[in-house]
Short mmCIF file of C-alpha atoms and ligand atoms in Angstrom, two decimals:
data_model
loop_
_atom_site.label_atom_id
_atom_site.label_comp_id
_atom_site.label_asym_id
_atom_site.label_seq_id
_atom_site.Cartn_x
_atom_site.Cartn_y
_atom_site.Cartn_z
CA UNK A 27 -1.29 22.44 -3.43
CA UNK A 28 0.93 19.82 -3.25
CA UNK A 29 4.00 17.89 -6.22
CA UNK A 30 4.02 14.42 -6.50
CA UNK A 31 6.97 12.37 -8.78
CA UNK A 32 7.03 8.34 -9.23
CA UNK A 33 9.39 6.67 -11.03
CA UNK A 34 10.05 2.77 -11.31
CA UNK A 35 14.02 3.24 -12.84
CA UNK A 36 16.74 0.19 -13.90
CA UNK A 37 18.85 1.77 -12.00
CA UNK A 38 18.94 3.62 -8.27
CA UNK A 39 16.22 6.32 -8.68
CA UNK A 40 17.38 8.41 -5.47
CA UNK A 41 18.53 11.02 -7.30
CA UNK A 42 16.01 11.70 -10.32
CA UNK A 43 13.36 11.74 -7.24
CA UNK A 44 15.09 14.53 -5.98
CA UNK A 45 15.54 16.40 -8.84
CA UNK A 46 12.18 15.77 -10.22
CA UNK A 47 10.99 16.90 -6.59
CA UNK A 48 13.10 19.82 -6.87
CA UNK A 49 11.82 21.30 -10.57
CA UNK A 50 8.77 21.10 -8.45
CA UNK A 51 9.22 23.21 -5.27
CA UNK A 52 6.54 25.93 -6.31
CA UNK A 53 3.94 23.68 -5.55
CA UNK A 54 4.79 23.24 -1.98
CA UNK A 55 7.98 25.15 -0.11
CA UNK A 56 6.36 23.41 3.71
CA UNK A 57 7.76 20.14 3.74
CA UNK A 58 9.38 16.85 1.37
CA UNK A 59 9.44 13.35 1.33
CA UNK A 60 10.47 10.45 -0.75
CA UNK A 61 10.26 6.67 -0.29
CA UNK A 62 12.16 4.09 -2.16
CA UNK A 63 11.68 0.57 -2.76
CA UNK A 64 14.96 -1.15 -1.25
CA UNK A 65 14.55 -5.31 -1.64
CA UNK A 66 11.50 -5.07 -0.67
CA UNK A 67 12.03 -3.14 2.03
CA UNK A 68 10.52 0.56 2.47
CA UNK A 69 13.48 3.86 2.92
CA UNK A 70 11.97 6.74 4.09
CA UNK A 71 12.59 10.18 4.26
CA UNK A 72 10.36 13.20 5.24
CA UNK A 73 10.84 16.27 6.90
CA UNK A 74 9.85 20.29 7.16
CA UNK A 75 11.69 22.24 5.01
CA UNK A 76 12.77 22.60 1.89
CA UNK A 77 14.26 19.99 -0.56
CA UNK A 78 17.81 21.12 -0.30
CA UNK A 79 17.38 21.09 3.32
CA UNK A 80 15.86 18.20 3.83
CA UNK A 81 17.86 15.23 2.08
CA UNK A 82 21.40 15.30 3.20
CA UNK A 83 23.92 13.26 1.47
CA UNK A 84 23.54 10.41 4.23
CA UNK A 85 19.60 10.53 3.80
CA UNK A 86 20.24 10.09 0.04
CA UNK A 87 22.74 7.33 0.80
CA UNK A 88 19.64 5.19 2.42
CA UNK A 89 17.06 6.11 -0.07
CA UNK A 90 18.83 3.00 -2.10
CA UNK A 91 16.03 0.92 -4.77
CA UNK A 92 15.04 1.49 -8.49
CA UNK A 93 11.18 2.76 -7.61
CA UNK A 94 10.14 5.69 -5.68
CA UNK A 95 7.64 8.09 -5.08
CA UNK A 96 8.15 11.71 -3.67
CA UNK A 97 6.24 15.13 -2.14
CA UNK A 98 6.78 18.41 -1.80
CA UNK A 99 3.77 20.11 0.73
CA UNK A 100 2.21 22.87 0.56
CA UNK A 101 1.22 24.58 3.83
CA UNK A 102 -2.75 24.28 4.39
CA UNK A 103 -3.97 24.92 7.89
CA UNK A 104 -3.82 22.19 9.77
CA UNK A 105 -1.15 20.27 7.90
CA UNK A 106 2.04 22.21 9.70
CA UNK A 107 3.19 19.41 11.46
CA UNK A 108 6.13 17.19 10.72
CA UNK A 109 4.11 13.63 11.32
CA UNK A 110 1.56 15.14 8.07
CA UNK A 111 4.44 15.40 5.52
CA UNK A 112 4.05 12.55 2.67
CA UNK A 113 4.38 10.18 1.98
CA UNK A 114 2.23 7.95 4.29
CA UNK A 115 2.91 4.35 4.70
CA UNK A 116 0.66 1.58 5.84
CA UNK A 117 1.65 -1.92 6.77
CA UNK A 118 -0.99 -3.90 5.44
CA UNK A 119 -1.71 -5.62 3.06
CA UNK A 120 1.37 -5.94 1.18
CA UNK A 121 3.10 -2.78 2.60
CA UNK A 122 2.17 0.51 1.24
CA UNK A 123 3.57 4.39 0.72
CA UNK A 124 1.34 6.56 -0.59
CA UNK A 125 1.78 10.80 -1.63
CA UNK A 126 -1.06 12.96 -2.93
CA UNK A 127 -1.96 16.24 -4.49
CA UNK A 128 -5.07 17.73 -3.68
CA UNK A 129 -8.44 17.75 -1.03
CA UNK A 130 -10.79 15.47 0.24
CA UNK A 131 -13.87 16.72 0.50
CA UNK A 132 -15.70 13.96 2.83
CA UNK A 133 -12.34 12.72 4.21
CA UNK A 134 -13.83 12.79 8.06
CA UNK A 135 -16.55 11.06 6.92
CA UNK A 136 -14.15 8.25 5.47
CA UNK A 137 -12.17 8.37 8.17
CA UNK A 138 -15.06 7.15 10.27
CA UNK A 139 -16.50 4.61 7.57
CA UNK A 140 -12.72 3.22 7.41
CA UNK A 141 -12.40 2.80 11.77
CA UNK A 142 -16.00 1.41 11.89
CA UNK A 143 -15.75 -0.79 8.58
CA UNK A 144 -11.61 -1.74 9.13
CA UNK A 145 -10.67 -0.96 12.22
CA UNK A 146 -8.12 1.49 10.77
CA UNK A 147 -6.78 3.79 12.66
CA UNK A 148 -6.26 7.51 10.76
CA UNK A 149 -3.26 8.79 12.93
CA UNK A 150 -2.65 12.54 11.87
CA UNK A 151 -5.51 15.36 9.98
CA UNK A 152 -3.79 14.47 6.77
CA UNK A 153 -6.67 13.82 4.08
CA UNK A 154 -3.43 11.58 2.24
CA UNK A 155 -3.35 9.52 5.25
CA UNK A 156 -7.16 8.47 4.86
CA UNK A 157 -6.82 8.25 1.49
CA UNK A 158 -3.82 5.18 2.09
CA UNK A 159 -6.32 3.91 4.49
CA UNK A 160 -9.41 3.39 1.43
CA UNK A 161 -6.77 2.29 -0.71
CA UNK A 162 -5.02 -0.28 1.74
CA UNK A 163 -8.82 -1.52 2.45
CA UNK A 164 -9.52 -2.10 -1.32
CA UNK A 165 -6.54 -4.00 -1.78
CA UNK A 166 -7.13 -6.39 1.33
CA UNK A 167 -10.50 -7.24 0.16
CA UNK A 168 -9.49 -8.66 -2.66
CA UNK A 169 -8.22 -11.12 -1.19
CA UNK A 170 -5.18 -12.58 -3.18
CA UNK A 171 -1.35 -13.03 -2.58
CA UNK A 172 -0.03 -11.73 -5.93
CA UNK A 173 -2.30 -8.50 -7.11
CA UNK A 174 -2.87 -8.94 -11.15
CA UNK A 175 -3.62 -5.55 -12.43
CA UNK A 176 -7.28 -6.15 -12.79
CA UNK A 177 -7.19 -6.36 -9.27
CA UNK A 178 -5.27 -2.94 -8.77
CA UNK A 179 -7.58 -1.28 -10.91
CA UNK A 180 -11.14 -2.52 -9.30
CA UNK A 181 -9.50 -0.92 -6.03
CA UNK A 182 -8.79 1.94 -7.70
CA UNK A 183 -12.66 1.82 -9.29
CA UNK A 184 -13.76 1.70 -5.44
CA UNK A 185 -11.77 4.83 -4.29
CA UNK A 186 -13.43 6.19 -7.21
CA UNK A 187 -16.52 5.58 -6.17
CA UNK A 188 -16.18 6.24 -1.91
CA UNK A 189 -13.52 9.40 -2.05
CA UNK A 190 -14.62 12.75 -3.27
CA UNK A 191 -12.98 16.00 -3.77
CA UNK A 192 -9.64 16.26 -6.05
CA UNK A 193 -6.62 13.80 -5.73
CA UNK A 194 -3.82 13.19 -7.93
CA UNK A 195 -1.73 10.16 -6.24
CA UNK A 196 1.60 8.09 -6.92
CA UNK A 197 1.54 4.85 -4.40
CA UNK A 198 3.94 1.85 -3.92
CA UNK A 199 3.12 -1.24 -3.15
CA UNK A 200 5.70 -3.28 -1.93
CA UNK A 201 6.05 -6.92 -3.89
CA UNK A 202 4.36 -5.00 -6.81
CA UNK A 203 4.83 -1.69 -7.78
CA UNK A 204 3.89 2.04 -8.58
CA UNK A 205 0.00 3.10 -8.70
CA UNK A 206 -0.52 5.96 -10.11
CA UNK A 207 -4.11 7.50 -10.64
CA UNK A 208 -6.30 11.00 -11.01
CA UNK A 209 -9.66 11.18 -9.63
CA UNK A 210 -12.58 10.96 -12.19
CA UNK A 211 -12.53 15.28 -12.74
CA UNK A 212 -9.11 15.42 -13.37
CA UNK A 213 -8.85 18.21 -11.04
CA UNK A 214 -5.08 17.71 -10.30
CA UNK A 215 -2.59 17.22 -13.05
CA UNK A 216 -0.53 14.09 -13.55
CA UNK A 217 1.48 13.49 -16.57
CA UNK A 218 3.60 10.26 -17.37
CA UNK A 219 6.50 9.58 -19.73
CA UNK A 220 9.42 7.48 -20.33
CA UNK A 221 13.06 7.19 -20.63
CA UNK A 222 15.01 4.35 -23.21
CA UNK A 223 17.95 2.93 -21.16
CA UNK A 224 20.39 0.09 -22.18
CA UNK A 225 18.73 -1.33 -19.40
CA UNK A 226 15.42 -1.42 -20.43
CA UNK A 227 11.93 1.73 -20.61
CA UNK A 228 12.69 3.44 -17.32
CA UNK A 229 8.71 5.14 -16.75
CA UNK A 230 8.12 8.20 -14.51
CA UNK A 231 5.10 9.80 -13.36
CA UNK A 232 4.88 13.75 -12.28
CA UNK A 233 2.69 16.42 -11.24
CA UNK A 234 3.76 18.58 -14.20
CA UNK A 235 5.90 17.70 -17.30
CA UNK A 236 8.54 20.08 -15.87
CA UNK A 237 9.68 17.49 -13.90
CA UNK A 238 9.98 14.85 -16.55
CA UNK A 239 11.76 17.45 -18.96
CA UNK A 240 14.41 17.48 -15.84
CA UNK A 241 15.02 14.11 -15.73
CA UNK A 242 15.37 13.13 -19.34
CA UNK A 243 12.22 11.65 -19.50
CA UNK A 244 9.93 12.18 -22.92
CA UNK A 245 6.16 13.03 -22.03
CA UNK A 246 3.82 9.73 -23.25
CA UNK A 247 0.87 11.26 -22.03
CA UNK A 248 -1.13 13.25 -19.10
CA UNK A 249 -3.02 10.55 -17.13
CA UNK A 250 -6.56 10.31 -17.68
CA UNK A 251 -8.99 11.57 -15.23
CA UNK A 252 -10.48 8.60 -14.01
CA UNK A 253 -7.41 6.24 -15.18
CA UNK A 254 -4.70 4.65 -12.67
CA UNK A 255 -1.60 3.14 -14.09
CA UNK A 256 0.50 0.71 -12.69
CA UNK A 257 3.93 0.00 -13.63
CA UNK A 258 5.00 -3.40 -12.31
CA UNK A 259 8.75 -3.36 -10.50
CA UNK A 260 9.94 -5.40 -14.05
CA UNK A 261 9.19 -2.29 -15.96
CA UNK A 262 5.78 -3.36 -17.58
CA UNK A 263 2.81 -0.49 -17.87
CA UNK A 264 -0.73 -1.33 -17.59
CA UNK A 265 -3.00 1.17 -17.39
CA UNK A 266 -7.35 1.61 -17.29
CA UNK A 267 -10.20 3.78 -16.75
CA UNK A 268 -11.75 2.78 -13.69
CA UNK A 269 -14.22 5.60 -13.51
CA UNK A 270 -18.07 5.34 -14.14
CA UNK A 271 -18.51 9.01 -15.72
CA UNK A 272 -15.10 10.86 -15.98
CA UNK A 273 -15.61 14.32 -17.21
CA UNK A 274 -12.33 16.60 -18.15
CA UNK A 275 -12.42 19.23 -15.93
CA UNK A 276 -8.69 20.50 -15.01
CA UNK A 277 -8.26 23.30 -12.33
CA UNK A 278 -7.67 26.61 -14.57
CA UNK A 279 -5.74 28.23 -11.60
CA UNK A 280 -2.70 25.88 -12.20
CA UNK A 281 -2.17 28.10 -15.47
CA UNK A 282 -3.11 31.02 -13.55
CA UNK A 283 -0.75 30.69 -11.01
CA UNK A 284 0.58 27.90 -10.06
CA UNK A 285 2.11 25.46 -12.32
CA UNK A 286 5.80 26.81 -14.00
CA UNK A 287 5.10 28.47 -17.64
CA UNK A 288 7.94 25.41 -18.98
CA UNK A 289 5.20 23.08 -17.92
CA UNK A 290 2.03 21.42 -20.15
CA UNK A 291 -0.71 20.52 -18.36
CA UNK A 292 -3.53 18.74 -19.79
CA UNK A 293 -1.70 19.18 -23.65
CA UNK A 294 -1.65 22.83 -22.57
CA UNK A 295 1.53 24.80 -22.58
CA UNK A 296 0.70 26.69 -19.78
CA UNK A 297 3.57 29.56 -21.15
CA UNK A 298 0.75 29.25 -24.10
CA UNK A 299 -1.67 30.23 -21.70
CA UNK A 300 -0.55 33.22 -20.22
CA UNK A 301 0.53 34.68 -23.12
CA UNK A 302 -2.93 34.43 -24.57
CA UNK A 303 -4.40 35.16 -20.92
CA UNK A 304 -2.55 38.83 -21.97
CA UNK A 305 -4.25 38.99 -25.08
CA UNK A 306 -7.81 38.63 -24.13
CA UNK A 307 -6.62 40.78 -21.34
CA UNK A 308 -5.28 43.66 -23.91
CA UNK A 309 -8.04 43.04 -25.86
CA UNK A 310 -10.46 44.31 -23.04
CA UNK A 311 -8.23 47.24 -22.19
CA UNK A 312 -8.21 48.68 -25.71
CA UNK A 313 -11.85 47.97 -25.50
CA UNK A 314 -12.30 49.60 -22.02
CA UNK A 315 -9.90 51.91 -21.17
CA UNK A 316 -8.85 53.03 -24.62
CA UNK A 317 -9.24 57.08 -23.08
CA UNK A 318 -6.31 56.17 -20.14
CA UNK A 319 -2.98 58.09 -20.79
CA UNK A 320 -1.13 54.50 -19.80
CA UNK A 321 3.30 55.08 -20.09
CA UNK A 322 4.22 51.91 -19.98
CA UNK A 323 3.71 48.53 -18.49
CA UNK A 324 5.06 46.87 -14.92
CA UNK A 325 4.72 43.14 -14.27
CA UNK A 326 4.55 42.42 -10.66
CA UNK A 327 6.87 39.43 -10.91
CA UNK A 328 6.72 36.95 -11.65
CA UNK A 329 3.90 34.47 -12.78
CA UNK A 330 2.34 37.61 -14.41
CA UNK A 331 5.50 38.42 -16.77
CA UNK A 332 3.88 36.57 -19.56
CA UNK A 333 0.25 38.17 -19.77
CA UNK A 334 1.75 41.61 -19.04
CA UNK A 335 4.74 41.87 -21.72
CA UNK A 336 1.50 40.41 -23.88
CA UNK A 337 -0.64 43.49 -22.95
CA UNK A 338 1.68 45.37 -23.51
CA UNK A 339 2.71 44.30 -27.30
CA UNK A 340 -1.56 44.39 -27.44
CA UNK A 341 -1.88 47.57 -26.43
CA UNK A 342 1.53 49.39 -28.59
CA UNK A 343 3.38 50.48 -25.22
CA UNK A 344 6.96 49.31 -23.45
CA UNK A 345 7.16 46.56 -20.81
CA UNK A 346 9.54 47.27 -17.91
CA UNK A 347 10.57 45.65 -14.93
CA UNK A 348 9.91 47.99 -12.86
CA UNK A 349 10.05 45.41 -9.49
CA UNK A 350 12.55 43.37 -8.10
CA UNK A 351 12.25 40.54 -6.59
CA UNK A 352 14.45 38.77 -3.85
CA UNK A 353 14.73 35.23 -5.22
CA UNK A 354 15.69 34.18 -1.50
CA UNK A 355 12.09 34.74 0.58
CA UNK A 356 9.95 31.96 -0.27
CA UNK A 357 6.21 32.93 -1.53
CA UNK A 358 4.08 35.70 0.28
CA UNK A 359 1.20 32.84 0.64
CA UNK A 360 3.77 31.07 2.63
CA UNK A 361 4.20 33.83 5.53
CA UNK A 362 1.37 32.71 8.41
CA UNK A 363 -0.94 35.73 9.40
CA UNK A 364 -1.92 39.18 7.69
CA UNK A 365 0.49 40.74 9.42
CA UNK A 366 3.22 38.85 8.65
CA UNK A 367 2.29 38.41 4.83
CA UNK A 368 2.37 42.50 4.76
CA UNK A 369 5.87 43.13 6.24
CA UNK A 370 6.95 39.86 3.78
CA UNK A 371 5.43 41.61 0.39
CA UNK A 372 8.09 44.68 1.32
CA UNK A 373 11.12 42.57 2.54
CA UNK A 374 9.82 40.32 -1.36
CA UNK A 375 9.89 43.52 -3.72
CA UNK A 376 11.03 46.39 -4.48
CA UNK A 377 10.62 49.47 -6.81
CA UNK A 378 13.29 50.78 -9.47
CA UNK A 379 12.50 54.53 -9.00
CA UNK A 380 13.26 55.43 -12.74
CA UNK A 381 10.47 53.26 -14.17
CA UNK A 382 7.72 55.04 -12.16
CA UNK A 383 8.76 59.06 -11.41
CA UNK A 384 6.01 60.77 -13.33
CA UNK A 385 4.66 58.03 -15.48
CA UNK A 386 1.14 56.83 -15.39
CA UNK A 387 2.06 53.28 -14.99
CA UNK A 388 -0.59 50.04 -15.49
CA UNK A 389 0.59 47.46 -13.46
CA UNK A 390 0.11 43.40 -14.33
CA UNK A 391 -1.26 40.88 -11.40
CA UNK A 392 -1.77 37.44 -12.61
CA UNK A 393 -4.33 37.00 -9.87
CA UNK A 394 -5.89 39.36 -7.38
CA UNK A 395 -6.97 36.87 -3.69
CA UNK A 396 -6.38 39.26 -0.58
CA UNK A 397 -5.20 41.77 -1.92
CA UNK A 398 -2.48 42.78 0.32
CA UNK A 399 0.08 42.29 -2.10
CA UNK A 400 -1.90 44.69 -4.64
CA UNK A 401 -2.35 47.07 -2.14
CA UNK A 402 1.44 47.36 -1.25
CA UNK A 403 2.70 46.89 -4.36
CA UNK A 404 0.77 50.19 -5.57
CA UNK A 405 1.95 52.33 -2.70
CA UNK A 406 5.42 51.24 -3.97
CA UNK A 407 4.36 52.59 -6.95
CA UNK A 408 2.98 56.46 -5.58
CA UNK A 409 6.09 56.11 -3.36
CA UNK A 410 8.42 55.94 -6.35
CA UNK A 411 6.74 59.04 -8.07
CA UNK A 412 4.42 57.18 -10.41
CA UNK A 413 1.40 59.74 -10.98
CA UNK A 414 -1.47 57.47 -11.43
CA UNK A 415 -1.36 53.86 -11.00
CA UNK A 416 -3.37 51.06 -12.83
CA UNK A 417 -4.37 47.88 -12.28
CA UNK A 418 -5.06 44.42 -13.89
CA UNK A 419 -5.66 41.54 -13.02
CA UNK A 420 -5.04 38.51 -15.75
CA UNK A 421 -7.33 36.29 -13.77
CA UNK A 422 -11.24 37.43 -12.75
CA UNK A 423 -12.25 38.18 -9.46
CA UNK A 424 -11.54 35.36 -6.70
CA UNK A 425 -14.92 35.14 -4.77
CA UNK A 426 -15.24 31.88 -3.39
CA UNK A 427 -12.71 29.68 -1.28
CA UNK A 428 -11.05 26.30 -3.08
CA UNK A 429 -11.93 23.32 -1.70
CA UNK A 430 -9.47 21.55 -3.94
CA UNK A 431 -6.10 21.48 -2.57
CA UNK A 432 -4.93 25.44 -3.16
CA UNK A 433 -4.91 27.59 0.27
CA UNK A 434 -7.94 29.96 -1.13
CA UNK A 435 -8.36 31.72 2.08
CA UNK A 436 -12.38 31.54 3.97
CA UNK A 437 -14.12 33.75 2.35
CA UNK A 438 -14.21 36.46 4.12
CA UNK A 439 -10.25 36.76 3.80
CA UNK A 440 -11.02 37.30 0.31
CA UNK A 441 -11.04 41.14 -1.32
CA UNK A 442 -13.51 40.01 -3.94
CA UNK A 443 -15.79 38.58 -1.64
CA UNK A 444 -18.88 41.15 -1.06
CA UNK A 445 -16.98 43.75 -3.06
CA UNK A 446 -17.82 45.00 -6.53
CA UNK A 447 -14.65 46.18 -8.71
CA UNK A 448 -15.40 49.44 -8.19
CA UNK A 449 -14.54 48.96 -4.00
CA UNK A 450 -11.88 46.90 -4.46
CA UNK A 451 -10.40 49.41 -6.48
CA UNK A 452 -10.59 52.11 -3.84
CA UNK A 453 -9.34 49.23 -1.33
CA UNK A 454 -6.12 48.70 -2.99
CA UNK A 455 -5.81 52.49 -3.65
CA UNK A 456 -5.71 51.99 -7.80
CA UNK A 457 -6.22 55.31 -10.14
CA UNK A 458 -8.51 51.84 -12.13
CA UNK A 459 -8.74 48.26 -11.36
CA UNK A 460 -9.27 45.90 -14.72
CA UNK A 461 -10.50 42.41 -14.47
CA UNK A 462 -9.95 39.60 -17.03
CA UNK A 463 -13.82 37.97 -17.55
CA UNK A 464 -14.13 34.00 -16.87
CA UNK A 465 -14.79 33.31 -20.11
CA UNK A 466 -11.85 34.90 -21.95
CA UNK A 467 -9.53 33.09 -19.21
CA UNK A 468 -11.79 30.06 -19.94
CA UNK A 469 -10.55 30.79 -23.90
CA UNK A 470 -7.01 31.20 -23.27
CA UNK A 471 -6.46 28.16 -21.88
CA UNK A 472 -8.77 25.89 -23.72
CA UNK A 473 -7.17 27.04 -27.26
CA UNK A 474 -4.49 24.75 -26.28
CA UNK A 475 -6.36 22.04 -25.90
CA UNK A 476 -10.05 22.55 -27.41
CA UNK A 477 -10.80 18.71 -26.30
CA UNK A 478 -11.75 20.44 -22.81
CA UNK A 479 -14.79 21.63 -22.83
CA UNK A 480 -15.38 22.65 -18.87
CA UNK A 481 -12.07 23.66 -15.99
CA UNK A 482 -12.54 24.06 -12.31
CA UNK A 483 -13.12 27.27 -11.95
CA UNK A 484 -15.09 27.50 -8.81
CA UNK A 485 -13.45 30.50 -6.54
CA UNK A 486 -14.04 32.62 -9.53
CA UNK A 487 -17.43 30.91 -10.00
CA UNK A 488 -18.65 29.71 -6.79
CA UNK A 489 -19.58 26.68 -8.97
CA UNK A 490 -17.74 22.80 -7.64
CA UNK A 491 -17.50 20.52 -10.02
CA UNK A 492 -17.92 17.68 -7.73
CA UNK A 493 -21.66 18.65 -6.89
CA UNK A 494 -20.76 17.59 -2.88
CA UNK A 495 -19.99 20.74 -1.21
CA UNK A 496 -22.78 22.71 0.61
CA UNK A 497 -22.50 25.57 3.31
CA UNK A 498 -21.86 23.28 5.76
CA UNK A 499 -18.78 22.15 3.99
CA UNK A 500 -17.51 25.70 3.11
CA UNK A 501 -18.24 27.00 7.09
CA UNK A 502 -16.42 24.03 8.11
CA UNK A 503 -13.17 24.86 5.57
CA UNK A 504 -13.44 28.67 7.20
CA UNK A 505 -12.74 27.50 10.87
CA UNK A 506 -9.61 26.03 9.38
CA UNK A 507 -8.56 27.88 7.04
CA UNK A 508 -9.22 31.64 7.94
CA UNK A 509 -6.35 33.72 9.06
CA UNK A 510 -6.90 33.81 12.73
CA UNK A 511 -7.31 29.61 12.50
CA UNK A 512 -4.04 30.10 11.06
CA UNK A 513 -3.11 31.97 13.74
CA UNK A 514 -4.58 29.78 16.50
CA UNK A 515 -2.14 26.98 14.54
CA UNK A 516 1.20 28.33 14.56
CA UNK A 517 0.21 29.42 18.55
CA UNK A 518 -0.22 26.22 19.52
CA UNK A 519 2.45 24.98 17.11
CA UNK A 520 5.55 26.97 18.97
CA UNK A 521 4.00 25.50 22.12
CA UNK A 522 4.56 21.87 21.27
CA UNK A 523 7.20 21.17 19.12
CA UNK A 524 6.61 17.99 17.96
CA UNK A 525 8.90 15.01 17.78
CA UNK A 526 9.83 12.92 14.21
CA UNK A 527 10.57 9.72 12.70
CA UNK A 528 13.46 10.29 10.40
CA UNK A 529 12.89 6.43 8.67
P1 AMP B 623 -2.60 38.74 -2.56
O1 AMP B 623 -3.91 39.90 -3.23
O2 AMP B 623 -2.42 39.76 -1.76
O3 AMP B 623 -4.06 37.95 -1.78
O4 AMP B 623 -1.46 38.05 -3.32
C1 AMP B 623 -1.93 37.48 -4.93
C2 AMP B 623 -1.24 37.26 -5.34
O5 AMP B 623 -0.41 35.56 -4.34
C3 AMP B 623 -0.96 36.79 -6.78
O6 AMP B 623 -0.46 37.71 -7.58
C4 AMP B 623 -0.68 35.29 -7.07
O7 AMP B 623 0.90 35.63 -7.61
C5 AMP B 623 -0.38 34.82 -5.54
N1 AMP B 623 -0.88 33.59 -5.19
C6 AMP B 623 -2.44 33.65 -5.79
N2 AMP B 623 -2.66 32.60 -5.54
C7 AMP B 623 -2.02 32.07 -4.49
C8 AMP B 623 -1.72 31.00 -3.69
N3 AMP B 623 -2.89 29.76 -3.46
N4 AMP B 623 -1.20 30.47 -2.65
C9 AMP B 623 -0.03 31.24 -3.12
N5 AMP B 623 0.25 31.80 -3.89
C10 AMP B 623 -0.98 32.84 -4.53
#
């Protein structure tokens, strides 16, 4: 997963882009980048690291201009080098910079195609560079010197026809303005807002509404699946539905885990959806576990806090923050390889013994993916003196890899792959394990916007909305994404440090 922002302002946008990226940091801690447009020249700074470390005052000073885009990158296998930090740039036509959240599922074919048709070379393994070249080729094909909105929208329509997968995109086109678009299924989020100033209206697009809040922009609306929004350098806004058959199927995992609770995505409050997940799961626990003698409900901080509090309320039980999280350590997934990940759970969480000693505890997490976290957290609860440890997951069993930009490991690394609830319960060492059902999860999220009839739920049910995922694709992904593959990649990177261009 990644985070993107774009602003067309009336004054320099470097600080607003930075502040937007800071509140989207949870969407990717691997690399960050900003491009601004300054008198027909693109100013770029990108590097590996957190936003606060990547942009020093000297870089910020260089990022002049009233229009810009930014990106925070989340690590997936094959993307850890600085050369793959975003935004990417091509000089023709016009000079275009682009940043992208998502994953293209036909990237390898597009890469071959763009070379054979247009002799365009893609220099990294990043699908964002592929996407940029496909867009550049389509804009080039318009054949005009000054692009009109209809030329840009026709180019995006052709991108939709060629490119498969999930993509929310921001791009700067020199001499023109900012372009933002979303894939025809709207898998990855993109919201737009405006801010009135004495100098006129400023526009902003971002992965999550929280970035607009931070910069004092008010939300206008979500960009629709398949829609493109083009804001000229002068601040004129144009929008158009570019997809032939758009469908509204946003990724449900944004609500389960990824997004910040204070964001609204596709008109659904992430916070309200997590509370509703707690209500649903609380009802299920009452129905199926009425006989259990639970003393206290304890969240695994922090994503599950809202759901856990609601479960406690439904069950009429106390809610206690029994684990303390060290805020200065990255998310566990960021650690490459299983061994490093195991150690990092202990460094990240510690138990408050009084909340466990002699009690039957119900631990609540947002999801169980590999099971590493749950296993160790259950161990910690026992070490802290818990009598019985029950475990509830606000999401159903994660059984299938994600192909739309979330680093959900290869199927073999998923604990629920090939295991039923009883065996997962044994492996993680719980005295009882309960998962949210998929219909309940969908209902919990849908309550916020009943107009959305379907969500992208492939990690739970194996149904991929783009209809282009076959076993061959999953096998290839498996080779790239498994823990073994990541370990090999890290080893290679350690011995082959790449140089990069600061811009
Ligand atoms: P585990 O079961 O050990 O793989 O860890 C599951 C925990 O990791 C969940 O409770 C989430 O808080 C978090 N998580 C779930 N999905 C992801 C993801 N794709 N990237 C990073 N963290 C995740």
